[in-house]
XYZ file of C-alpha atoms in Angstrom:
524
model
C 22.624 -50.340 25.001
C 25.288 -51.974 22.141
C 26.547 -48.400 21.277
C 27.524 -46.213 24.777
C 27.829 -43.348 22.202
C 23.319 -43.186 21.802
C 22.735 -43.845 25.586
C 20.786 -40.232 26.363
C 21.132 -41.378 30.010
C 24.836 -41.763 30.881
C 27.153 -39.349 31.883
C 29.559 -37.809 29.121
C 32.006 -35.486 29.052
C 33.714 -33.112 26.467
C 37.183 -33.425 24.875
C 39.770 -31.055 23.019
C 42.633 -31.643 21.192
C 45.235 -29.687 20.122
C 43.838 -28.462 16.962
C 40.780 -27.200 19.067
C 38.179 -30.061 18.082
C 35.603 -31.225 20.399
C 34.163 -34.365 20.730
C 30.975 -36.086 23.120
C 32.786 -39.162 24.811
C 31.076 -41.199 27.406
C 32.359 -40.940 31.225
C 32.829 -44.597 31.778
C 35.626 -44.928 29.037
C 38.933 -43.660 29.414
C 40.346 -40.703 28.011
C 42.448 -41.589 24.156
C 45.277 -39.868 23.721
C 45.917 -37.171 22.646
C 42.367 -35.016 23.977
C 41.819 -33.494 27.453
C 38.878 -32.885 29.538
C 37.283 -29.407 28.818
C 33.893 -30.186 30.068
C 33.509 -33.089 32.760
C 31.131 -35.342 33.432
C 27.639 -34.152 32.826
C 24.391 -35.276 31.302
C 23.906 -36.043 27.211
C 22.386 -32.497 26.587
C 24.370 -30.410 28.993
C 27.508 -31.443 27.067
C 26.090 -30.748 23.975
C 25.223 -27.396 24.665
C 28.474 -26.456 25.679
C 30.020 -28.025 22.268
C 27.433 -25.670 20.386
C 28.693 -22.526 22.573
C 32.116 -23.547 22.049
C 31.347 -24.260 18.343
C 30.154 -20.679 18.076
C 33.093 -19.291 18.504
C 35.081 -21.826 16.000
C 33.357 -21.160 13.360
C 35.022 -19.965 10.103
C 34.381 -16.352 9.624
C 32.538 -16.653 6.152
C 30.239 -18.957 7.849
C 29.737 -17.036 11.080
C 28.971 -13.678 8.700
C 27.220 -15.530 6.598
C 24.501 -16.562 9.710
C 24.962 -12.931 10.971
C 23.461 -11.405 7.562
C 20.914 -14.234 7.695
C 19.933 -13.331 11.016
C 19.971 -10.023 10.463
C 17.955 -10.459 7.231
C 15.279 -12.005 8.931
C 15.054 -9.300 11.316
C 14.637 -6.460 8.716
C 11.797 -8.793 6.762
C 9.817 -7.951 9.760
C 8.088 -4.711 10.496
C 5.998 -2.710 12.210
C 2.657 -1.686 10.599
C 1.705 1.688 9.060
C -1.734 3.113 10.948
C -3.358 2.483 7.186
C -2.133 -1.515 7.998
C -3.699 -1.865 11.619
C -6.933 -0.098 10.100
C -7.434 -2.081 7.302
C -7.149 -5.132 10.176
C -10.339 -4.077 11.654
C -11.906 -5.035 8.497
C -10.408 -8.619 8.399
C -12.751 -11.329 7.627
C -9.855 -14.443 7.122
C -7.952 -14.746 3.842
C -11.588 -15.260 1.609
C -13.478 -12.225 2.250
C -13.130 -8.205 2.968
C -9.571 -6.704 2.729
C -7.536 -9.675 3.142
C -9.819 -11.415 0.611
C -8.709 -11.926 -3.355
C -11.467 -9.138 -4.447
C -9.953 -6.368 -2.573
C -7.650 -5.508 -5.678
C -6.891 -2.155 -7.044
C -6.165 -1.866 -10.807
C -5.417 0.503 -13.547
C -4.990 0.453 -17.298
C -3.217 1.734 -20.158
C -2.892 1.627 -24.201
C 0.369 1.004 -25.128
C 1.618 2.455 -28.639
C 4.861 0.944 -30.024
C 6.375 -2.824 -30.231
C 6.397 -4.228 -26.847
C 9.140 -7.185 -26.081
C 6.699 -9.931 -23.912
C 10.495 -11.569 -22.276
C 11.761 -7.820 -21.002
C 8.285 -7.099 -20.008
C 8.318 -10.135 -17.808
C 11.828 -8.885 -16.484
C 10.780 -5.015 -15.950
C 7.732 -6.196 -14.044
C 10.296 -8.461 -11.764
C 12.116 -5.299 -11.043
C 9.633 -3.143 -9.959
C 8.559 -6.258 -7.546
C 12.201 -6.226 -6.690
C 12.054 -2.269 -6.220
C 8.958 -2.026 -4.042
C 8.641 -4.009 -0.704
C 5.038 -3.542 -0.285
C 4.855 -5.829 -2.855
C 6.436 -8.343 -1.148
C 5.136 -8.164 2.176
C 2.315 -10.049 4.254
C 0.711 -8.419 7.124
C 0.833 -11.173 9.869
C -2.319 -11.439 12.030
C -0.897 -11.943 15.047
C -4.025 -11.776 17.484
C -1.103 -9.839 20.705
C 0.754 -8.173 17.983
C 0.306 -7.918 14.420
C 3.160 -6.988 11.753
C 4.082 -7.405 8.565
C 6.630 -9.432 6.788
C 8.768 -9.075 3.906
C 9.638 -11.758 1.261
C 12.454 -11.972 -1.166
C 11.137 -11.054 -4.843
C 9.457 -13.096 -7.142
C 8.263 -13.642 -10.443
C 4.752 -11.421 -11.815
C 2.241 -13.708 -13.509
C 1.722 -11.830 -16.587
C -0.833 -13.239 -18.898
C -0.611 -12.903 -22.756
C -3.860 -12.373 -24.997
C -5.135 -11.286 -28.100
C -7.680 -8.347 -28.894
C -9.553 -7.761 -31.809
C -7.039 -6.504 -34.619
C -9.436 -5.402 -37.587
C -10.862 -3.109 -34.748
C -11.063 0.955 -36.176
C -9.397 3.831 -33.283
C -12.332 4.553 -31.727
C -13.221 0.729 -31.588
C -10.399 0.305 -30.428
C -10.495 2.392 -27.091
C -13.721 1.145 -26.647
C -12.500 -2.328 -26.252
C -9.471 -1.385 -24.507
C -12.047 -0.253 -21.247
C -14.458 -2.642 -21.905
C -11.057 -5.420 -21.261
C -10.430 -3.092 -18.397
C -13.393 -4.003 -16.937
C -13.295 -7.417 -17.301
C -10.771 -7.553 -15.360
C -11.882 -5.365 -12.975
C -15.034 -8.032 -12.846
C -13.306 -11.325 -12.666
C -9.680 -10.494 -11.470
C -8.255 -12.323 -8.251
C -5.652 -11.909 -5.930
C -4.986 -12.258 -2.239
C -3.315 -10.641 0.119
C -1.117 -13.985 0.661
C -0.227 -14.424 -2.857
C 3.084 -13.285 -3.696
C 4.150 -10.725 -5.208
C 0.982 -8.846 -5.312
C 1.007 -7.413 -8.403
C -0.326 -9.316 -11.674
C -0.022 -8.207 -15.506
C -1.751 -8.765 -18.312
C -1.031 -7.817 -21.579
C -3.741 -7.687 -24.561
C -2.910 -7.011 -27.993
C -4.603 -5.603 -30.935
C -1.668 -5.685 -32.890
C 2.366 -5.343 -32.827
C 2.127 -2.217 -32.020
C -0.574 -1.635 -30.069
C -1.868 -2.930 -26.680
C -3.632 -2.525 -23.471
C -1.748 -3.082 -20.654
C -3.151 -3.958 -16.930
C -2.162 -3.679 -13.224
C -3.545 -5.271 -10.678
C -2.093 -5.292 -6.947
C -4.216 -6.198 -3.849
C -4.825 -3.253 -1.778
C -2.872 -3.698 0.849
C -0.108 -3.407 -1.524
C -0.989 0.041 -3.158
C -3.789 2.466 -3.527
C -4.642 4.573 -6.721
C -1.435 7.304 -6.529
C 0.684 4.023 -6.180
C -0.306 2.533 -9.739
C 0.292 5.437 -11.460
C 4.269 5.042 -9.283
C 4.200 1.537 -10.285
C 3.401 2.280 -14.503
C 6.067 4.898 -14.505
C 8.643 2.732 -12.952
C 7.743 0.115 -15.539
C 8.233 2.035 -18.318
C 11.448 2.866 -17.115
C 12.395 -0.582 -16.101
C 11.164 -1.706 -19.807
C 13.224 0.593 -21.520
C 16.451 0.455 -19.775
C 16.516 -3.658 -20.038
C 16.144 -2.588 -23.774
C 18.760 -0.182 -24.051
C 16.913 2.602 -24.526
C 17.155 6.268 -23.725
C 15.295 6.802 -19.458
C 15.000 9.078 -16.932
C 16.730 7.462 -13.711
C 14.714 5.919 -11.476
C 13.814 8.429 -8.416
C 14.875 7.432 -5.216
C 12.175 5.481 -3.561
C 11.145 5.368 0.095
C 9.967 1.609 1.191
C 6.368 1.611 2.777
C 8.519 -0.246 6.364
C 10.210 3.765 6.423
C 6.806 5.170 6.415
C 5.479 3.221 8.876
C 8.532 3.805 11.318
C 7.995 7.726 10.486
C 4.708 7.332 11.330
C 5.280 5.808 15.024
C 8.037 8.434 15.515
C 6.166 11.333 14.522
C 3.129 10.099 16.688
C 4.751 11.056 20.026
C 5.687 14.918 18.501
C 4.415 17.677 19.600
C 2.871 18.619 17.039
C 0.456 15.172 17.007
C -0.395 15.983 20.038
C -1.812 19.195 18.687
C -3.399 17.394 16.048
C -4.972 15.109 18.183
C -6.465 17.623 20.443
C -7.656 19.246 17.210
C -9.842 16.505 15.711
C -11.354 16.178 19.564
C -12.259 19.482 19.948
C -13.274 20.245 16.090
C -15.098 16.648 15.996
C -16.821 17.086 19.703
C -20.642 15.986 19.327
C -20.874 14.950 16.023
C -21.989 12.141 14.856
C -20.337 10.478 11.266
C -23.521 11.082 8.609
C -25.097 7.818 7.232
C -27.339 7.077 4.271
C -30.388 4.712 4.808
C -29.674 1.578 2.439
C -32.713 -0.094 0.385
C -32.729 -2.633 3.098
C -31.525 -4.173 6.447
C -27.176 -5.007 5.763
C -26.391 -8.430 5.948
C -23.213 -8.385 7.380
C -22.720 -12.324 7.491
C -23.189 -12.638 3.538
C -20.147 -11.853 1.196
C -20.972 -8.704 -0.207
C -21.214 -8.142 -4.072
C -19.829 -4.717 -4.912
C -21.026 -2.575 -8.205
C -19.955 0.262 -9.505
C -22.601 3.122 -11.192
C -21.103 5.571 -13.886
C -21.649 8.995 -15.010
C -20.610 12.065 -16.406
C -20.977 15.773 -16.070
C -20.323 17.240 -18.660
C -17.737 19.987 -20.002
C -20.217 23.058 -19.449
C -20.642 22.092 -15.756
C -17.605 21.019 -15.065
C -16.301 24.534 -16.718
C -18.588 26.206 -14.475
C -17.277 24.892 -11.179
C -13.669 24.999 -12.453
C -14.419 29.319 -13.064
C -16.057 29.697 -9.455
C -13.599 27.718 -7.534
C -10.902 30.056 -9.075
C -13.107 33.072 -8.143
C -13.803 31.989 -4.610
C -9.805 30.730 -4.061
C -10.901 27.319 -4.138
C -10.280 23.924 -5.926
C -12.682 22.037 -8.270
C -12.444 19.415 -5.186
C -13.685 22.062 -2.691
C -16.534 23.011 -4.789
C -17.882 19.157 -6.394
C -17.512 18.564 -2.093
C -19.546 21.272 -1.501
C -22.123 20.421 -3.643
C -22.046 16.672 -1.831
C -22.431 18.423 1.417
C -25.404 20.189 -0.069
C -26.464 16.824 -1.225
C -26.017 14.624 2.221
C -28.152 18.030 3.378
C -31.080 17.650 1.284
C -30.894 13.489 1.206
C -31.212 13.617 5.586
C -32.040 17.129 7.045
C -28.682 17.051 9.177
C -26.618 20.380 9.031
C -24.165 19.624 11.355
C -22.769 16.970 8.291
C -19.275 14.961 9.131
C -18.245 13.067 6.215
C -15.289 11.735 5.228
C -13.092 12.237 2.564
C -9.985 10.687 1.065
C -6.323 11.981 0.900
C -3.229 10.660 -0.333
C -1.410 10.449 2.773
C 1.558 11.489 1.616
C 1.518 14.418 3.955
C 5.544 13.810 4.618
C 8.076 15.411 1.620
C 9.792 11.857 0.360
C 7.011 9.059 0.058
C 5.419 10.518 -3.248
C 7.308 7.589 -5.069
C 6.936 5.397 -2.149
C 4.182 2.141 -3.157
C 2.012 0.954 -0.387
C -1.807 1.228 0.743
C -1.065 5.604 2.035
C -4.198 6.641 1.214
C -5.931 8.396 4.155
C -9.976 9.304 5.473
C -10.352 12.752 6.731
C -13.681 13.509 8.699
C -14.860 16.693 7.455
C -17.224 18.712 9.597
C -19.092 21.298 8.085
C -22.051 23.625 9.583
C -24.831 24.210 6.080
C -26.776 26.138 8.282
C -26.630 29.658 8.340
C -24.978 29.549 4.562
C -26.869 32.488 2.231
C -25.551 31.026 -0.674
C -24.289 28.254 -2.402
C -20.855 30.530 -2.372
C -21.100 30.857 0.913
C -21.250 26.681 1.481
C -18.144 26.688 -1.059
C -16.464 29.023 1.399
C -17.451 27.155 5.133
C -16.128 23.432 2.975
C -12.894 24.966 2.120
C -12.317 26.530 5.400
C -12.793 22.884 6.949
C -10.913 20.906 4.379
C -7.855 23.556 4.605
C -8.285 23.240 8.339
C -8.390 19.340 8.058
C -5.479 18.774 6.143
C -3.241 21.666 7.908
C -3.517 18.872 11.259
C -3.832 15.710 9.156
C -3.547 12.272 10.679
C -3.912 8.447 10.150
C -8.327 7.716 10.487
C -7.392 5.166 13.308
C -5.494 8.236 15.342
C -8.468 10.680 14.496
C -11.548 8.530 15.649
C -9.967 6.699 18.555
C -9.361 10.212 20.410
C -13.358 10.784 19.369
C -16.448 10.023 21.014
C -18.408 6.766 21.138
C -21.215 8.615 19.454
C -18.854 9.870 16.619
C -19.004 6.109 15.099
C -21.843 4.861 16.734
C -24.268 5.145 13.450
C -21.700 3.404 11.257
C -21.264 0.801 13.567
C -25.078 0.653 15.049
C -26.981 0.933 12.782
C -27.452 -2.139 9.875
C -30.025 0.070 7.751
C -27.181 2.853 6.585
C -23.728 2.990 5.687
C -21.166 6.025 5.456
C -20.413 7.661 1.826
C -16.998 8.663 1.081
C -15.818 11.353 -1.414
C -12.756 12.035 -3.369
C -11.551 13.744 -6.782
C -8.913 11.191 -8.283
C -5.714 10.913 -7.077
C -2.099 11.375 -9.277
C 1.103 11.980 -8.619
C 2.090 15.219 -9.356
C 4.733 13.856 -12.455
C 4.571 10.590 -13.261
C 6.648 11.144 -16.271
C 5.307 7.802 -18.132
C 4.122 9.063 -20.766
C 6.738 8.681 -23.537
C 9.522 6.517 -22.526
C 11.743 4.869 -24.658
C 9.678 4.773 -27.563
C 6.771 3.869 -26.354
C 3.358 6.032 -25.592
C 1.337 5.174 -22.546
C -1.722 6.533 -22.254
C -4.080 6.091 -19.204
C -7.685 4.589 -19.707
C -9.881 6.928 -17.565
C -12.720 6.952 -19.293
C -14.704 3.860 -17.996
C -18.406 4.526 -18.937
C -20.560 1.475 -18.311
C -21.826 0.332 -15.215
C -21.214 -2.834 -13.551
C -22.351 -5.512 -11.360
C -19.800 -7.870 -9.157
C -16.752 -5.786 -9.484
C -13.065 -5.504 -6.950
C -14.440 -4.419 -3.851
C -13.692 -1.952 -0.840
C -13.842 -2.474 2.784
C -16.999 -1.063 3.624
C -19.610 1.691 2.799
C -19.840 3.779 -0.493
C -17.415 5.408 -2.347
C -17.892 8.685 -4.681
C -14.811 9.148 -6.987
C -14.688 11.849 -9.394
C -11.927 12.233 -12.469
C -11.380 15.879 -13.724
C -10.722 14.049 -17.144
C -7.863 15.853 -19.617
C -10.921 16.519 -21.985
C -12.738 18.626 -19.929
C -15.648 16.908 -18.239
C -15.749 14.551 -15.011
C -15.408 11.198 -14.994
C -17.459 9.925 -12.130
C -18.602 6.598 -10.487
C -20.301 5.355 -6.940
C -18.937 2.131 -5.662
C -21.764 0.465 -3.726
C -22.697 -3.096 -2.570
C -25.794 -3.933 -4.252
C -26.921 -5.895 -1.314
C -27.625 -3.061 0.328
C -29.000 -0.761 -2.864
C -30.811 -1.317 -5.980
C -29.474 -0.082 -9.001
C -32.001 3.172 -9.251
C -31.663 4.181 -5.590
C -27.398 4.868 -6.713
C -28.939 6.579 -9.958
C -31.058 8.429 -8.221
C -28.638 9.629 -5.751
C -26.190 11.042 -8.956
C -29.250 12.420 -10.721
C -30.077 14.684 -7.423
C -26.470 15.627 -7.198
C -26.255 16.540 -10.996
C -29.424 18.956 -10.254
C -27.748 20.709 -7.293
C -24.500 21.147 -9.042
C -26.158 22.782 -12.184
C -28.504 25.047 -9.486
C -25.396 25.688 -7.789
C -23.239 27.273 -10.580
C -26.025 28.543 -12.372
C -26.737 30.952 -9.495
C -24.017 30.617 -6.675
C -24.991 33.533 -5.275
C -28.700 33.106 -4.845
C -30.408 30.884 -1.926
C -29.302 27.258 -1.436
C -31.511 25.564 -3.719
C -34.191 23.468 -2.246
């Protein structure tokens, strides 16, 4: 060895000097002046881990903060996940497919009235990335321990097009959902690819545009978009200069998952718990046969079915849910029970259906996948009446949400046979229900001279749309004009088209029996 200095093998020792510098010197040559022995003889690596404890403490401050924040940084990017999180896991089928796939998105659109700057759009869509974590985070698949991860912000692909400008008003909101729905039919975006939020922007003219959000969803849920538009608008007009409300005070989805692992050792979760084992004791989770055997090793190819009841029927269960001290919800759920009743025979029906989540006071601003299945047990039999069923449902939902927790909570203190048809059988899948989901004030409407307006009234029917992670999904709108919106998300491997219509044309029949005469028999 020409250089003692790079022989690994000998024997070194550490010097210091007066200053307090260190230095690696080999054994075999003699001290130089000027440096003492602080660390004798020992082998290449032992020495240099002393010099690197020693150096810890020499650092310069700035330096030694600096590494402190850095460290510290790093430990805040990771969290713990929310229940919704480790749920959504048991769906994961790798980074192409199911939840963690680039079709599990969640969108939402809105005209746009008023001159719209495309460079402070870019910049207001930045800082609602930089305002919302769960746009920023990755949910790490750790196989002992999963969690999720937090990245610094980053820029929102927003994409720029034209519309049709000649277009007339009602043309024009014609095109604006049909665009929504393109979207909706070829829009992309993974649960790796950050931020997970994406823009685009389509113009008819200067002043007037359709504007949509996509975000996968494991980011957000529907109540989140809705957070995520408001904050926009806000954003949009403050980089402009222009008359805002401030910005509520936001929760970060990481808080709600740390509330959600404190609360679960309270007392009163342990009351919950023994609530959903007692009230869901013996039943069994109601399935609908599918037009054929599930494939469950083929990518599935989700479609959507739309409809609409109209303002007379949707009047009608508006004026008996206010005489029976109910909600629309309670009675349109009602009417499904009534429904799953007729399609099966079972009157002992458990079906789920979907909640916000935010069950806590402070995460109605907070962005994140919250949403929540509730399994709702309700006895048909012995109802006299279609009142009567209206009654039993809202006695179970009020029950239901009064000792509310996360789906993974509720079914893992439940029996095997509670699940067992879900997960058994490969001829039938589970049907969710829920009544669309807002925040209570979004305030977005008018802000800063601009007028958003939400596109809710998506009418055709589609083939190959953004997907969900299993099962079927009924979603009805109470739309501002007076009717209801409604659509059945299915995966058309497992139904035909006219099965799905079928399904909404039987419901339509049992509402209008229903209302017509809520006090007569259950109609057959």
């Amino acid at each position: 060895m020409s250089n003692p200095f790079e022989d690994a093998d000998a024997l070194y020792r550490v010097l210091v000097n007066s200053e307090g510098q260190y230095s690696l010197w080999p054994a075999d040559i003699a001290v130089p002046a000027g440096w003492a022995t602080a660390h004798d003889a020992d082998s290449r690596s032992n020495c240099l881990e002393y010099v690197e404890a020693q150096w810890a403490d020499m650092r310069p401050d700035s330096l030694v903060q600096a590494q402190r924040t850095r460290k510290a940084d790093d430990a805040s990017a990771r969290r713990p996940l929310s229940a919704n999180e480790e749920f959504m896991c048991a769906f994961d089928r790798g980074d192409d497919l199911g939840v963690f796939g680039p079709r599990g998105i969640v969108l939402a659109g809105w005209r746009v009235r008023g001159q719209l700057d495309v460079a402070t759009v870019q910049l207001a869509l930045d800082d609602v990335v930089a305002r919302h974590e769960a746009l920023r985070t990755t949910i790490i698949r750790d196989k002992d321990a999963p969690y999720a991860r937090v990245s610094p912000p980053s820029p929102v692909a927003l994409t720029v097009v034209d519309l049709p400008s000649a277009a007339g008003e009602a043309d024009r909101e014609c095109l604006a959902h049909e665009f929504l729905d393109e979207v909706d039919r070829h829009g992309r975006l993974g649960s790796t690819e950050l931020p997970l939020l994406r823009a685009t922007l389509a113009r008819f003219d200067e002043d007037d545009a359709v504007f949509v959000l996509v975000t996968n969803h494991l980011a957000s849920d529907g109540w989140s978009m809705h957070v995520l538009m408001r904050d926009f608008a806000i954003c949009y007009a403050t980089r402009r200069g222009l008359p805002a409300p401030e910005l509520p005070v936001t929760r970060q989805l990481g808080e709600y998952a740390h509330w959600q692992q404190e609360v679960r050792n309270s007392e009163s979760a342990a009351i919950a718990r023994e609530y959903w084992q007692d009230t869901l004791s013996g039943g069994e989770m109601l399935i609908l046969p599918t037009d054929r055997p599930r494939r469950l090793d083929v990518p599935p190819v989700y479609s959507v079915y739309r409809f609409v009841l109209d303002q007379e029927l949707a009047g009608a269960a508006t004026a008996l849910a206010k005489s029976l001290h109910s909600s629309p919800f309670m009675v349109l759920f009602a009417c499904f029970n009534l429904f799953l009743h007729r399609r099966t025979g079972v009157t002992d029906i458990v079906s789920p259906v979907i909640t916000s989540g935010r069950t806590e006071p402070g995460f109605e601003d907070t962005v994140g996948t919250l949403f929540n299945f509730l399994p709702i047990r309700t006895d048909v039999s012995g109802c006299a009446s279609f009142a009567d069923l209206v009654r039993r449902t809202r006695a179970s939902l009020l029950e239901a949400y009064s000792y509310e927790l996360p789906f993974g909570e509720i079914i893992a203190k439940s029996e095997p046979e509670l699940m067992a048809g879900p997960i058994m059988n490969v001829s039938s899948v589970v049907s969710a229900f829920q009544i669309s989901q807002f925040p209570p004030e979004t305030g977005a409407d008018d802000i800063g001279g601009l007028r958003f307006s939400a596109l809710r009234r998506r009418l055709k029917s589609l083939v190959d749309v953004s997907e969900i992670p299993d099962g079927n999904l009924w979603e009805l709108d109470l739309h501002p004009d007076g009717d209801v919106v409604g659509v059945v998300k299915y995966n058309s491997l497992d139904f035909d088209l006219p099965t799905i219509a079928a399904m909404v044309d039987e419901y339509r029949e049992l509402l209008l029996a229903s209302l017509k005469s809520p006090d007569a028999a259950l109609p057959k």
